[in-house]
XYZ file of N, CA, C and O in Angstrom:
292
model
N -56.431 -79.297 -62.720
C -55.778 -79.294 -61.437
C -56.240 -78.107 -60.586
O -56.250 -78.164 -59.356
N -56.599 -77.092 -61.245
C -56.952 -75.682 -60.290
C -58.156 -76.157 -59.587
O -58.238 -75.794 -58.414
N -59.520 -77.207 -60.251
C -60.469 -77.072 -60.012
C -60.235 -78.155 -58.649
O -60.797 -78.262 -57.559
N -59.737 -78.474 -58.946
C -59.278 -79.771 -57.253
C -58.241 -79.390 -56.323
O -58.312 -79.848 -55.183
N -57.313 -78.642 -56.627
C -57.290 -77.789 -55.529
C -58.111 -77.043 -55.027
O -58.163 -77.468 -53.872
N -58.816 -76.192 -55.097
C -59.868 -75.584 -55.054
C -60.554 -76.442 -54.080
O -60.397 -76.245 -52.875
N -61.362 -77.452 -54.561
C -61.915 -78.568 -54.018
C -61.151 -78.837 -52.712
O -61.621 -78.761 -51.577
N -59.814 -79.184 -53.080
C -59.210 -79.831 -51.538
C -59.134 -78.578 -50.262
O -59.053 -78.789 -49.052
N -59.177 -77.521 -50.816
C -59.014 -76.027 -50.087
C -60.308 -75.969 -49.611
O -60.275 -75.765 -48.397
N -61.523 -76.067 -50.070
C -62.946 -75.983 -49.731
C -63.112 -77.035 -48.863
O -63.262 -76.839 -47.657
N -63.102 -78.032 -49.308
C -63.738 -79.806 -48.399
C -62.368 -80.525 -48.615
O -62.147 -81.133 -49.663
N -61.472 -80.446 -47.627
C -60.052 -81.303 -47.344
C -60.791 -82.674 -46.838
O -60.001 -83.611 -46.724
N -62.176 -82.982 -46.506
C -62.001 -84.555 -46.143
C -63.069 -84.912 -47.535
O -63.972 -85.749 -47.519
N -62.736 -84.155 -48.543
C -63.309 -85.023 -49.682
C -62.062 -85.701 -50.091
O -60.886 -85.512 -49.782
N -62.856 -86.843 -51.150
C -61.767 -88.001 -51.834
C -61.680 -87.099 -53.136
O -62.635 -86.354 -53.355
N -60.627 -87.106 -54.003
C -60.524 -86.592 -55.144
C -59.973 -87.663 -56.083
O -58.914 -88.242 -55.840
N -60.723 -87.915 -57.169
C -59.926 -88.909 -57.635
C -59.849 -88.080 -59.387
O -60.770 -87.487 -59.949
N -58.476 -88.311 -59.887
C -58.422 -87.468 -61.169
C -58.324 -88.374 -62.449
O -57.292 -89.001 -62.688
N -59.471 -88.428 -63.299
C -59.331 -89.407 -64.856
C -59.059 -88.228 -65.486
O -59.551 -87.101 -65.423
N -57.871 -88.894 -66.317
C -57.705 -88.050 -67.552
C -56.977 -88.568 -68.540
O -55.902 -89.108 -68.278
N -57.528 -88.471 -70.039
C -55.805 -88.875 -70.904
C -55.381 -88.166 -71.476
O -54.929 -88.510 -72.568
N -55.267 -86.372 -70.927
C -54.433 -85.675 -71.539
C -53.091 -85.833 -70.695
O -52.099 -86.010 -71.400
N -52.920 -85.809 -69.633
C -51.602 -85.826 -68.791
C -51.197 -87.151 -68.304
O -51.922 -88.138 -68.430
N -49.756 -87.182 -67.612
C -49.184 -88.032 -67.533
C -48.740 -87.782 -65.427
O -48.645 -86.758 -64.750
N -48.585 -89.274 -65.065
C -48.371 -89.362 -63.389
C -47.369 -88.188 -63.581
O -47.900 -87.118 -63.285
N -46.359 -88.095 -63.900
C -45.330 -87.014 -63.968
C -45.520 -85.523 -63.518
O -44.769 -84.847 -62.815
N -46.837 -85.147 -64.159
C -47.384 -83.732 -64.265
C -48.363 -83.669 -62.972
O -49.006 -82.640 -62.768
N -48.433 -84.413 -62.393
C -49.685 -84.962 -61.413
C -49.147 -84.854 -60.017
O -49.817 -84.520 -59.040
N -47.846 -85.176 -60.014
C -46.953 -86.158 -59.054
C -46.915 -85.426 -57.658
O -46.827 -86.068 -56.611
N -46.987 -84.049 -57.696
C -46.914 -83.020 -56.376
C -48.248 -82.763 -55.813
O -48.552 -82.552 -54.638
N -49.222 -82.835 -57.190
C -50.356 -83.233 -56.110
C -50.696 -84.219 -55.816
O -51.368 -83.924 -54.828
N -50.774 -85.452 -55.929
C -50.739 -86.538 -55.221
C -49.797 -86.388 -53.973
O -50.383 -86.388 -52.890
N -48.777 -86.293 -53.958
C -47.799 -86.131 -52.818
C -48.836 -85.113 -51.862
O -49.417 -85.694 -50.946
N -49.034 -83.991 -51.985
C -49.921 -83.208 -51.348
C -50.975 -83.331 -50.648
O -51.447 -82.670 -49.724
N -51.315 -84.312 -51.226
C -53.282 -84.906 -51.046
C -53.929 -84.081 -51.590
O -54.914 -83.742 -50.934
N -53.770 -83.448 -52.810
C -54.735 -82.914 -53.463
C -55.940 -83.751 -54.744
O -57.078 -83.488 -55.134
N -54.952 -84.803 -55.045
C -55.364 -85.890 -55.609
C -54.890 -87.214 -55.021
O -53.710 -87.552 -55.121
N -55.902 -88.046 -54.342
C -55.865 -89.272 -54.178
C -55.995 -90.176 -54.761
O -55.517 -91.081 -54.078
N -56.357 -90.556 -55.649
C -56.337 -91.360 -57.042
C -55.919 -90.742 -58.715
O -56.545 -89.788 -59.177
N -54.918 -91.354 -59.419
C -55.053 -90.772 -60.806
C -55.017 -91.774 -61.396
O -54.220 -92.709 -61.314
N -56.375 -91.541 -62.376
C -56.390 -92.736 -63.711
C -56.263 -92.000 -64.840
O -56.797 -90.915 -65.067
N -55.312 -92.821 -65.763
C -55.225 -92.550 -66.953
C -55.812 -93.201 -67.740
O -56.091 -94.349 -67.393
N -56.248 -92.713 -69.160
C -57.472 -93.300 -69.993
C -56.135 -94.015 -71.140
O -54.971 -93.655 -71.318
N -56.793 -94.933 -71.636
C -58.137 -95.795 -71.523
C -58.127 -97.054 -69.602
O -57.819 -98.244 -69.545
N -58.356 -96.584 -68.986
C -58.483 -97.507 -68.047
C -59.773 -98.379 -67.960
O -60.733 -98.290 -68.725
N -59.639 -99.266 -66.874
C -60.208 -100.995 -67.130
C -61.553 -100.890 -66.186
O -61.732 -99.933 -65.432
N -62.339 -101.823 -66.295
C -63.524 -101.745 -65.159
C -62.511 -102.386 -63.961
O -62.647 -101.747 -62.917
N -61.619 -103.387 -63.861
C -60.749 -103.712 -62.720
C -60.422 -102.173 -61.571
O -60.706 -101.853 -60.417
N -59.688 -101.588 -62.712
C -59.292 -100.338 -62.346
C -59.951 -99.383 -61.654
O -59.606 -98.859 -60.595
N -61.153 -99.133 -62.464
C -62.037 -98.047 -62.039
C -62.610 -98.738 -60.367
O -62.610 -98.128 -59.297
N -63.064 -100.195 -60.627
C -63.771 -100.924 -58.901
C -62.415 -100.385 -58.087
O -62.147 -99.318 -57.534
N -61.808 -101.436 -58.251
C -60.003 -100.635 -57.243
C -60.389 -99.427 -57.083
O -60.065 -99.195 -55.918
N -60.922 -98.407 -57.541
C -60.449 -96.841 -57.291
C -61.599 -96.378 -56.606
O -61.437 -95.557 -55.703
N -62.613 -96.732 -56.863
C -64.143 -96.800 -56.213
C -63.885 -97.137 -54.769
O -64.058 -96.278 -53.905
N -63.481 -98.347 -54.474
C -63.629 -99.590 -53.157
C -62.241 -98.676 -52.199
O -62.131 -98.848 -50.985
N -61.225 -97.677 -53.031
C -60.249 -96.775 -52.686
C -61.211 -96.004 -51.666
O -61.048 -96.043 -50.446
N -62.339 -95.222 -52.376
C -62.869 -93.835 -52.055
C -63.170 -94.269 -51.077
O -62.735 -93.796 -50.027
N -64.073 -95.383 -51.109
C -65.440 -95.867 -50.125
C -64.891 -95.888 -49.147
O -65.358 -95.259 -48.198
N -63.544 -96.713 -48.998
C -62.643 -96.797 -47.409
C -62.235 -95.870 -46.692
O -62.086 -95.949 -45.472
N -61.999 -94.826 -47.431
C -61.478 -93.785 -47.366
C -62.732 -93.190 -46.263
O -62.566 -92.885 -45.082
N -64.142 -93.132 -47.140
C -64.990 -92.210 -46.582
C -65.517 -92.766 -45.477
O -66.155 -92.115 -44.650
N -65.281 -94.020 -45.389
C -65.954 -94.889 -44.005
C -64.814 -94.825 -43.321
O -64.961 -95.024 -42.115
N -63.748 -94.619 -43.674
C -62.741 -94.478 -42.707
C -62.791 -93.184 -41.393
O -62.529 -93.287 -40.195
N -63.306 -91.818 -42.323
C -63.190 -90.432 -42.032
C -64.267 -90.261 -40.933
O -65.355 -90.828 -40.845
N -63.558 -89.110 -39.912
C -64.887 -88.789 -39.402
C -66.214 -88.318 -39.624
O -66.294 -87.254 -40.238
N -67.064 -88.759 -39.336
C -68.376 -87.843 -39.502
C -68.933 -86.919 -38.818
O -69.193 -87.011 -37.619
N -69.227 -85.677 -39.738
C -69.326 -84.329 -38.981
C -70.574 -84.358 -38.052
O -71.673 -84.583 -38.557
N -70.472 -84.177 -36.951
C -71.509 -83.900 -35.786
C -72.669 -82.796 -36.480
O -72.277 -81.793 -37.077
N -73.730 -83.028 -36.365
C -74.946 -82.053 -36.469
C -75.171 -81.327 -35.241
O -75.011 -81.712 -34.083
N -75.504 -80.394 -35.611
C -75.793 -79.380 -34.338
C -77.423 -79.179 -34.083
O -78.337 -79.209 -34.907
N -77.452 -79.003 -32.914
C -79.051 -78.872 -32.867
C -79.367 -77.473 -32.888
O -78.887 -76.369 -32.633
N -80.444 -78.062 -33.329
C -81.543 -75.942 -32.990
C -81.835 -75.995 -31.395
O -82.068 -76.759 -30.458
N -81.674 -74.761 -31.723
C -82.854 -74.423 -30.275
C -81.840 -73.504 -29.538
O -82.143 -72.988 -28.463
C-alpha cells in the first residue's frame, strides 16, 4: 500500500490496480474510497476477472486528459 500511494502522490492520473492474496477488501477499503486504488483483485482470480479489470484501466485512460506537449524554441 505505501508503494501506491506513493504512486497516486507522484502520477494522480495513473490507474492503480492492486492483486494480491495476502489481504482482504477490508484492509484495502480507505484506499479505494480515496482513489488510491482503483481496482482490487484477490488471488486466485479468473481470466474473466483480470479482462473486466484491464477493459476498467483502458476506459479509464481514454477517458483522461492528455497532457499537452510543449514546444522548444
Amino acid at each position: 500500500m505505501e508503494f501506491l500511494r506513493e504512486a497516486a502522490r507522484r502520477g494522480p492520473s495513473t490507474f492503480r490496480v492492486l492483486l494480491t492474496g495476502t489481504i482482504g477488501v477490508g484492509e484495502v477499503l480507505a484506499e479505494v474510497g480515496a482513489g488510491v486504488v482503483h481496482i482490487f483483485l484477490s488471488k486466485p482470480w479468473n481470466e474473466a476477472e483480470m479482462r473486466g479489470a484491464l477493459g476498467r484501466a483502458e476506459a479509464y485512460l481514454d477517458a483522461s486528459p492528455k497532457p499537452r506537449r510543449r514546444r522548444k524554441g
